[in-house]
Amino acid sequence: MSQPTIESILQENRVFPPPEEFSREAAIASLEDYQQLYDKAKADPQAFWAELAEKELHWFQKWDTVLDWQPPVAKWFVGGKMNISYNCLDRHLTTWRKNKAALIWEGEPGDSRTLTYAQLHREVCQMANVLKELGVQKGDVVGIYMPMIPEAAIAMLACARIGAAHSVVFGGFSSEALRDRLNDAEAKLVITADGGYRKDKAVPLKEQVDLAIANNHAPSVKNVLVVQRTGQKVHMEPGRDHWWHDLKLNASADCPAEPMDSEDLLFILYTSGSTGKPKGVVHTTAGYNLYTHMTTKWTFDLKDTDVYWCTADVGWITGHSYIVYGPLSNGATTLMYEGAPRPSNPGCFWDVIEKYGVTIFYTAPTAIRAFIKMGEHLPKARNLSSLRLLGTVGEPINPEAWMWYHKIIGNERCPIVDTWWQTETGGFMLTPLPGATPTKPGSATFPFPGILAEVVDLDGNPAADNEGGYLVIKHPWPSMMRTVYGDDERFRRTYWEHIAPKDGQYFYFAGDGARRDEEGYFWVMGRVDDVISVAGHRLGTMEIESALVSHPAVAEAAVVGKPDELKGEEVFAFVTLEGDYEESEALEKELKQHVVNEIGAIARPGEIRFTDAMPKTRSGKIMRRLLRNLAAGQEIAGDTSTLEDRTVLDKLRGGA
Ligand code: PRX
């Protein structure tokens, strides 16, 4: 099994039409239906979105202007007032959905909880009141550092309810990474838990928060709200740290949702880029609500009877948009699972599907590759007949993994939606609509209605069929990121100037290469910048390099992605040492651990290669292309004539 290569994908010409019985029941039931919707949206995007906003969402006050576009700054539904927590909860309470399961949660050790819409609403209101009591006001930022338990979703919705922005930090990030993010966002309060379960272990979280904010290192943080999950012993700083279960006892369940301006900040979510520290991606209220609502509804062809399970963590955008906001806004039943497939029960995912009769299953290619490795006897031993739709996200899926998913999990009757999107886009950009789009393994197919996607060259000219280029979006869409938190200039530079605007046409570009085949299908080839994807997690090579050089032994570091069968890519680091240090296995281990401490376990280098010098151009730039070849164990491709010292390469090869 391997990652898709241009060659393997070019040879991919299998087509899977939507199963007839699926299309028969689907809201968008044919390619013609899709085309009509697409054309309608393209002809008048503002009218298209306005009609849906009116029909699908609750507003305290209607907008005056659908779109105010001063490139690259977009404002949607200007003058409108709404609250996403109201749309996700309150409006369902006056319908039969009041007692429908909103959130089904399965804990790793086997405990479980189901919250109806009424119960979830109650908990959210209580937490919202507790936040207010602790001094959180509209416009403040709240950090959330949680395991995958219902309170993670409750915390997000509670913030949204009172108009505080949340900044969720993935629980696998280290205290250092957490601190950077809390400081950048100037978070006033942190919501966390004592710990959480993952892969048969209780992972400490509160302890990491303590380390992050100790010695006034995160001075904006005044309070910490702690949910008890594992029962492990934690330090509770008097006056600063509060148990959720204590404060909940006296918290009122009456907390009307704050009417928010459409463009009020909803959340900040940090993500890696090719340069500098992680960027705080800013999403605002109404456009994000509408777009995640519509993409959930149409891409998953949601029915009221669905039990929908997205296996992401709420620490990533997928968890935000497609565990919490999109499904709940639609009144769906969303399932949340605490852990990951674990040594003591590698078949646990299939158990969950069988136990709850999951109908829609949405996961990442890296997980599918791990399932393949664990063996098909595991899913085959369970009854997965409840499934009707499958999805993938996060990285290009190799056709072999797609076929396995189709055959073994979907029993050849479930469509697969391969959804291409990003933290920055807020929701799906390219995706099949399952009742309408014939799929091709490895292709995210076509743009969602309202999305004008294209593959272009550096001058913005469309690429010919099957010719590679940059994947861009040419018209604003409701859930597009609004800016980089606190850095409008970086926003402009990073996303809007890579391909220069031409004749008033702006091109949104966030780093992926792609091609379009002769039938208009998009094939995303992966990042063209220095961002790597390890097990579907996006990491900036520069962040890892900075972590390495912060160790006293390291003089210089260069990090590249090495192709990996399971994880897609693995972190491979080339390191030169300071004069007094000698390479050793112990030092290699220490450096790997250092990266874990600085960023988190997801960034741990798989391999570190010590070298006396880096291959550089005469102007002193590290030639990463060569390092990528070396890491992959390939012959050096292309021109090396700009290399300053050719003997460096021989030395690096010698270490291979
Ligand atoms: O390279 C693309 C890849 O993941 C990147 C976005 O990462 P992140 O912001 O962490 O969001 C991940 C979840 C949306 C993209 O630039 N990517 C995401 N989905 C796909 C994909 N690559 C190919 N096919 C996909 N379906």
mmCIF file of N, CA and C and ligand atoms in Angstrom, residues 270-272 281 316-318 322 362 365 392-397 417-425 427-428 430 442-444 508 510-513 523-529 531 533 536-539, ligand 1:
data_model
loop_
_atom_site.group_PDB
_atom_site.id
_atom_site.type_symbol
_atom_site.label_atom_id
_atom_site.label_comp_id
_atom_site.label_asym_id
_atom_site.label_seq_id
_atom_site.Cartn_x
_atom_site.Cartn_y
_atom_site.Cartn_z
ATOM 1 N N TYR A 270 -5.939 27.400 15.866
ATOM 2 C CA TYR A 270 -4.563 27.541 15.380
ATOM 3 C C TYR A 270 -4.210 26.423 14.418
ATOM 4 N N THR A 271 -3.499 26.800 13.371
ATOM 5 C CA THR A 271 -3.070 25.781 12.417
ATOM 6 C C THR A 271 -1.694 26.141 11.895
ATOM 7 N N SER A 272 -1.006 25.126 11.380
ATOM 8 C CA SER A 272 0.379 25.331 10.962
ATOM 9 C C SER A 272 0.453 25.835 9.539
ATOM 10 N N VAL A 281 -6.531 30.996 13.035
ATOM 11 C CA VAL A 281 -7.518 31.165 11.962
ATOM 12 C C VAL A 281 -8.823 31.670 12.589
ATOM 13 N N TRP A 316 -9.564 19.828 16.285
ATOM 14 C CA TRP A 316 -9.308 20.178 14.887
ATOM 15 C C TRP A 316 -10.573 20.750 14.274
ATOM 16 N N ILE A 317 -10.422 21.345 13.108
ATOM 17 C CA ILE A 317 -11.579 21.968 12.456
ATOM 18 C C ILE A 317 -12.659 20.938 12.153
ATOM 19 N N THR A 318 -12.257 19.721 11.827
ATOM 20 C CA THR A 318 -13.262 18.704 11.509
ATOM 21 C C THR A 318 -14.197 18.484 12.700
ATOM 22 N N TYR A 322 -17.887 19.452 11.975
ATOM 23 C CA TYR A 322 -18.655 18.250 11.645
ATOM 24 C C TYR A 322 -18.819 17.249 12.785
ATOM 25 N N TYR A 362 -17.535 8.888 9.227
ATOM 26 C CA TYR A 362 -16.648 9.873 8.577
ATOM 27 C C TYR A 362 -15.292 9.823 9.270
ATOM 28 N N PRO A 365 -8.120 9.000 5.944
ATOM 29 C CA PRO A 365 -7.393 7.932 5.249
ATOM 30 C C PRO A 365 -6.361 7.241 6.141
ATOM 31 N N THR A 392 -14.397 10.520 4.003
ATOM 32 C CA THR A 392 -12.993 10.664 4.397
ATOM 33 C C THR A 392 -12.576 12.120 4.315
ATOM 34 N N VAL A 393 -11.537 12.445 5.060
ATOM 35 C CA VAL A 393 -11.034 13.811 5.113
ATOM 36 C C VAL A 393 -9.604 13.847 5.620
ATOM 37 N N GLY A 394 -8.882 14.848 5.207
ATOM 38 C CA GLY A 394 -7.612 15.169 5.851
ATOM 39 C C GLY A 394 -6.401 15.030 4.969
ATOM 40 N N GLU A 395 -6.450 14.172 3.987
ATOM 41 C CA GLU A 395 -5.293 13.942 3.118
ATOM 42 C C GLU A 395 -5.807 13.190 1.896
ATOM 43 N N PRO A 396 -5.012 13.183 0.845
ATOM 44 C CA PRO A 396 -5.452 12.405 -0.316
ATOM 45 C C PRO A 396 -5.589 10.934 0.090
ATOM 46 N N ILE A 397 -6.632 10.303 -0.376
ATOM 47 C CA ILE A 397 -6.792 8.879 -0.057
ATOM 48 C C ILE A 397 -6.245 8.068 -1.224
ATOM 49 N N VAL A 417 -17.886 9.802 0.401
ATOM 50 C CA VAL A 417 -17.631 11.211 0.107
ATOM 51 C C VAL A 417 -16.219 11.569 0.571
ATOM 52 N N ASP A 418 -15.381 11.891 -0.379
ATOM 53 C CA ASP A 418 -14.003 12.308 -0.090
ATOM 54 C C ASP A 418 -14.029 13.834 -0.076
ATOM 55 N N THR A 419 -13.922 14.407 1.109
ATOM 56 C CA THR A 419 -14.149 15.844 1.277
ATOM 57 C C THR A 419 -12.835 16.594 1.380
ATOM 58 N N TRP A 420 -12.580 17.487 0.453
ATOM 59 C CA TRP A 420 -11.381 18.313 0.534
ATOM 60 C C TRP A 420 -11.739 19.684 1.112
ATOM 61 N N TRP A 421 -11.022 20.059 2.137
ATOM 62 C CA TRP A 421 -11.217 21.374 2.747
ATOM 63 C C TRP A 421 -10.097 21.633 3.733
ATOM 64 N N GLN A 422 -10.181 22.696 4.483
ATOM 65 C CA GLN A 422 -9.080 23.109 5.366
ATOM 66 C C GLN A 422 -9.632 23.864 6.579
ATOM 67 N N THR A 423 -8.784 24.004 7.585
ATOM 68 C CA THR A 423 -9.148 24.835 8.740
ATOM 69 C C THR A 423 -9.643 26.192 8.242
ATOM 70 N N GLU A 424 -8.951 26.711 7.268
ATOM 71 C CA GLU A 424 -9.242 28.050 6.763
ATOM 72 C C GLU A 424 -10.573 28.141 6.039
ATOM 73 N N THR A 425 -11.000 27.048 5.411
ATOM 74 C CA THR A 425 -12.223 27.136 4.607
ATOM 75 C C THR A 425 -13.476 26.900 5.449
ATOM 76 N N GLY A 427 -15.457 24.711 5.981
ATOM 77 C CA GLY A 427 -16.316 23.593 5.580
ATOM 78 C C GLY A 427 -15.845 23.017 4.262
ATOM 79 N N PHE A 428 -16.574 21.987 3.802
ATOM 80 C CA PHE A 428 -16.190 21.268 2.588
ATOM 81 C C PHE A 428 -16.153 22.191 1.380
ATOM 82 N N LEU A 430 -14.520 20.838 -1.894
ATOM 83 C CA LEU A 430 -14.704 19.857 -2.966
ATOM 84 C C LEU A 430 -15.245 18.601 -2.307
ATOM 85 N N GLY A 442 -9.994 8.318 -4.933
ATOM 86 C CA GLY A 442 -8.869 9.245 -4.831
ATOM 87 C C GLY A 442 -9.197 10.647 -5.295
ATOM 88 N N SER A 443 -10.413 10.853 -5.794
ATOM 89 C CA SER A 443 -10.786 12.201 -6.238
ATOM 90 C C SER A 443 -11.858 12.776 -5.324
ATOM 91 N N ALA A 444 -11.669 14.046 -4.938
ATOM 92 C CA ALA A 444 -12.699 14.731 -4.143
ATOM 93 C C ALA A 444 -13.794 15.277 -5.066
ATOM 94 N N TYR A 508 -7.958 32.757 -3.750
ATOM 95 C CA TYR A 508 -7.630 32.211 -2.434
ATOM 96 C C TYR A 508 -6.783 30.957 -2.666
ATOM 97 N N ALA A 510 -4.400 28.173 -0.416
ATOM 98 C CA ALA A 510 -3.867 27.784 0.889
ATOM 99 C C ALA A 510 -2.991 26.562 0.823
ATOM 100 N N GLY A 511 -2.295 26.384 -0.305
ATOM 101 C CA GLY A 511 -1.190 25.441 -0.243
ATOM 102 C C GLY A 511 -1.293 24.108 -0.948
ATOM 103 N N ASP A 512 -2.419 23.796 -1.603
ATOM 104 C CA ASP A 512 -2.500 22.483 -2.234
ATOM 105 C C ASP A 512 -2.303 22.540 -3.750
ATOM 106 N N GLY A 513 -1.657 21.503 -4.236
ATOM 107 C CA GLY A 513 -1.557 21.309 -5.673
ATOM 108 C C GLY A 513 -2.665 20.355 -6.107
ATOM 109 N N TRP A 523 -8.421 16.341 -8.553
ATOM 110 C CA TRP A 523 -7.555 15.376 -7.875
ATOM 111 C C TRP A 523 -6.547 16.179 -7.057
ATOM 112 N N VAL A 524 -6.725 16.182 -5.743
ATOM 113 C CA VAL A 524 -5.832 16.962 -4.886
ATOM 114 C C VAL A 524 -4.553 16.167 -4.690
ATOM 115 N N MET A 525 -3.424 16.806 -4.983
ATOM 116 C CA MET A 525 -2.156 16.074 -4.939
ATOM 117 C C MET A 525 -1.413 16.257 -3.611
ATOM 118 N N GLY A 526 -1.842 17.184 -2.798
ATOM 119 C CA GLY A 526 -1.152 17.412 -1.521
ATOM 120 C C GLY A 526 -0.521 18.787 -1.488
ATOM 121 N N ARG A 527 0.134 19.069 -0.386
ATOM 122 C CA ARG A 527 0.674 20.412 -0.153
ATOM 123 C C ARG A 527 1.847 20.684 -1.088
ATOM 124 N N VAL A 528 1.925 21.923 -1.506
ATOM 125 C CA VAL A 528 3.083 22.312 -2.308
ATOM 126 C C VAL A 528 4.001 23.213 -1.495
ATOM 127 N N ASP A 529 3.681 23.387 -0.198
ATOM 128 C CA ASP A 529 4.540 24.226 0.653
ATOM 129 C C ASP A 529 5.234 23.352 1.698
ATOM 130 N N VAL A 531 4.490 22.303 4.492
ATOM 131 C CA VAL A 531 3.579 21.770 5.497
ATOM 132 C C VAL A 531 3.512 20.273 5.249
ATOM 133 N N SER A 533 1.867 16.345 6.509
ATOM 134 C CA SER A 533 0.677 15.784 7.116
ATOM 135 C C SER A 533 1.054 14.447 7.730
ATOM 136 N N GLY A 536 -2.632 12.581 9.149
ATOM 137 C CA GLY A 536 -3.718 13.535 8.916
ATOM 138 C C GLY A 536 -3.579 14.826 9.717
ATOM 139 N N HIS A 537 -2.551 14.932 10.550
ATOM 140 C CA HIS A 537 -2.356 16.171 11.314
ATOM 141 C C HIS A 537 -1.387 17.067 10.581
ATOM 142 N N ARG A 538 -1.779 18.313 10.503
ATOM 143 C CA ARG A 538 -1.011 19.267 9.720
ATOM 144 C C ARG A 538 0.092 19.881 10.576
ATOM 145 N N LEU A 539 1.328 19.774 10.104
ATOM 146 C CA LEU A 539 2.466 20.297 10.858
ATOM 147 C C LEU A 539 3.344 21.141 9.947
HETATM 148 O O1 PRX B 1 -3.559 19.338 2.088
HETATM 149 C C1 PRX B 1 -4.949 19.357 2.283
HETATM 150 C C2 PRX B 1 -5.316 18.252 3.235
HETATM 151 O O2 PRX B 1 -5.366 18.826 4.525
HETATM 152 C C3 PRX B 1 -5.049 20.215 4.446
HETATM 153 C C4 PRX B 1 -5.857 20.983 5.461
HETATM 154 O O3 PRX B 1 -5.478 20.588 6.731
HETATM 155 P P1 PRX B 1 -6.287 21.078 7.982
HETATM 156 O O4 PRX B 1 -6.466 22.549 7.925
HETATM 157 O O5 PRX B 1 -5.626 20.514 9.179
HETATM 158 O O6 PRX B 1 -7.721 20.456 7.827
HETATM 159 C C5 PRX B 1 -7.870 19.067 7.793
HETATM 160 C C6 PRX B 1 -9.331 18.750 7.783
HETATM 161 C C7 PRX B 1 -10.135 19.516 6.820
HETATM 162 C C8 PRX B 1 -5.365 20.595 3.036
HETATM 163 O O7 PRX B 1 -4.677 21.761 2.647
HETATM 164 N N1 PRX B 1 -6.632 17.663 2.921
HETATM 165 C C9 PRX B 1 -7.769 17.791 3.624
HETATM 166 N N2 PRX B 1 -8.738 17.043 3.080
HETATM 167 C C10 PRX B 1 -8.231 16.449 1.992
HETATM 168 C C11 PRX B 1 -6.882 16.853 1.880
HETATM 169 N N3 PRX B 1 -6.103 16.435 0.861
HETATM 170 C C12 PRX B 1 -6.657 15.632 -0.060
HETATM 171 N N4 PRX B 1 -7.920 15.187 -0.005
HETATM 172 C C13 PRX B 1 -8.752 15.550 0.990
HETATM 173 N N5 PRX B 1 -9.988 15.093 1.038
#
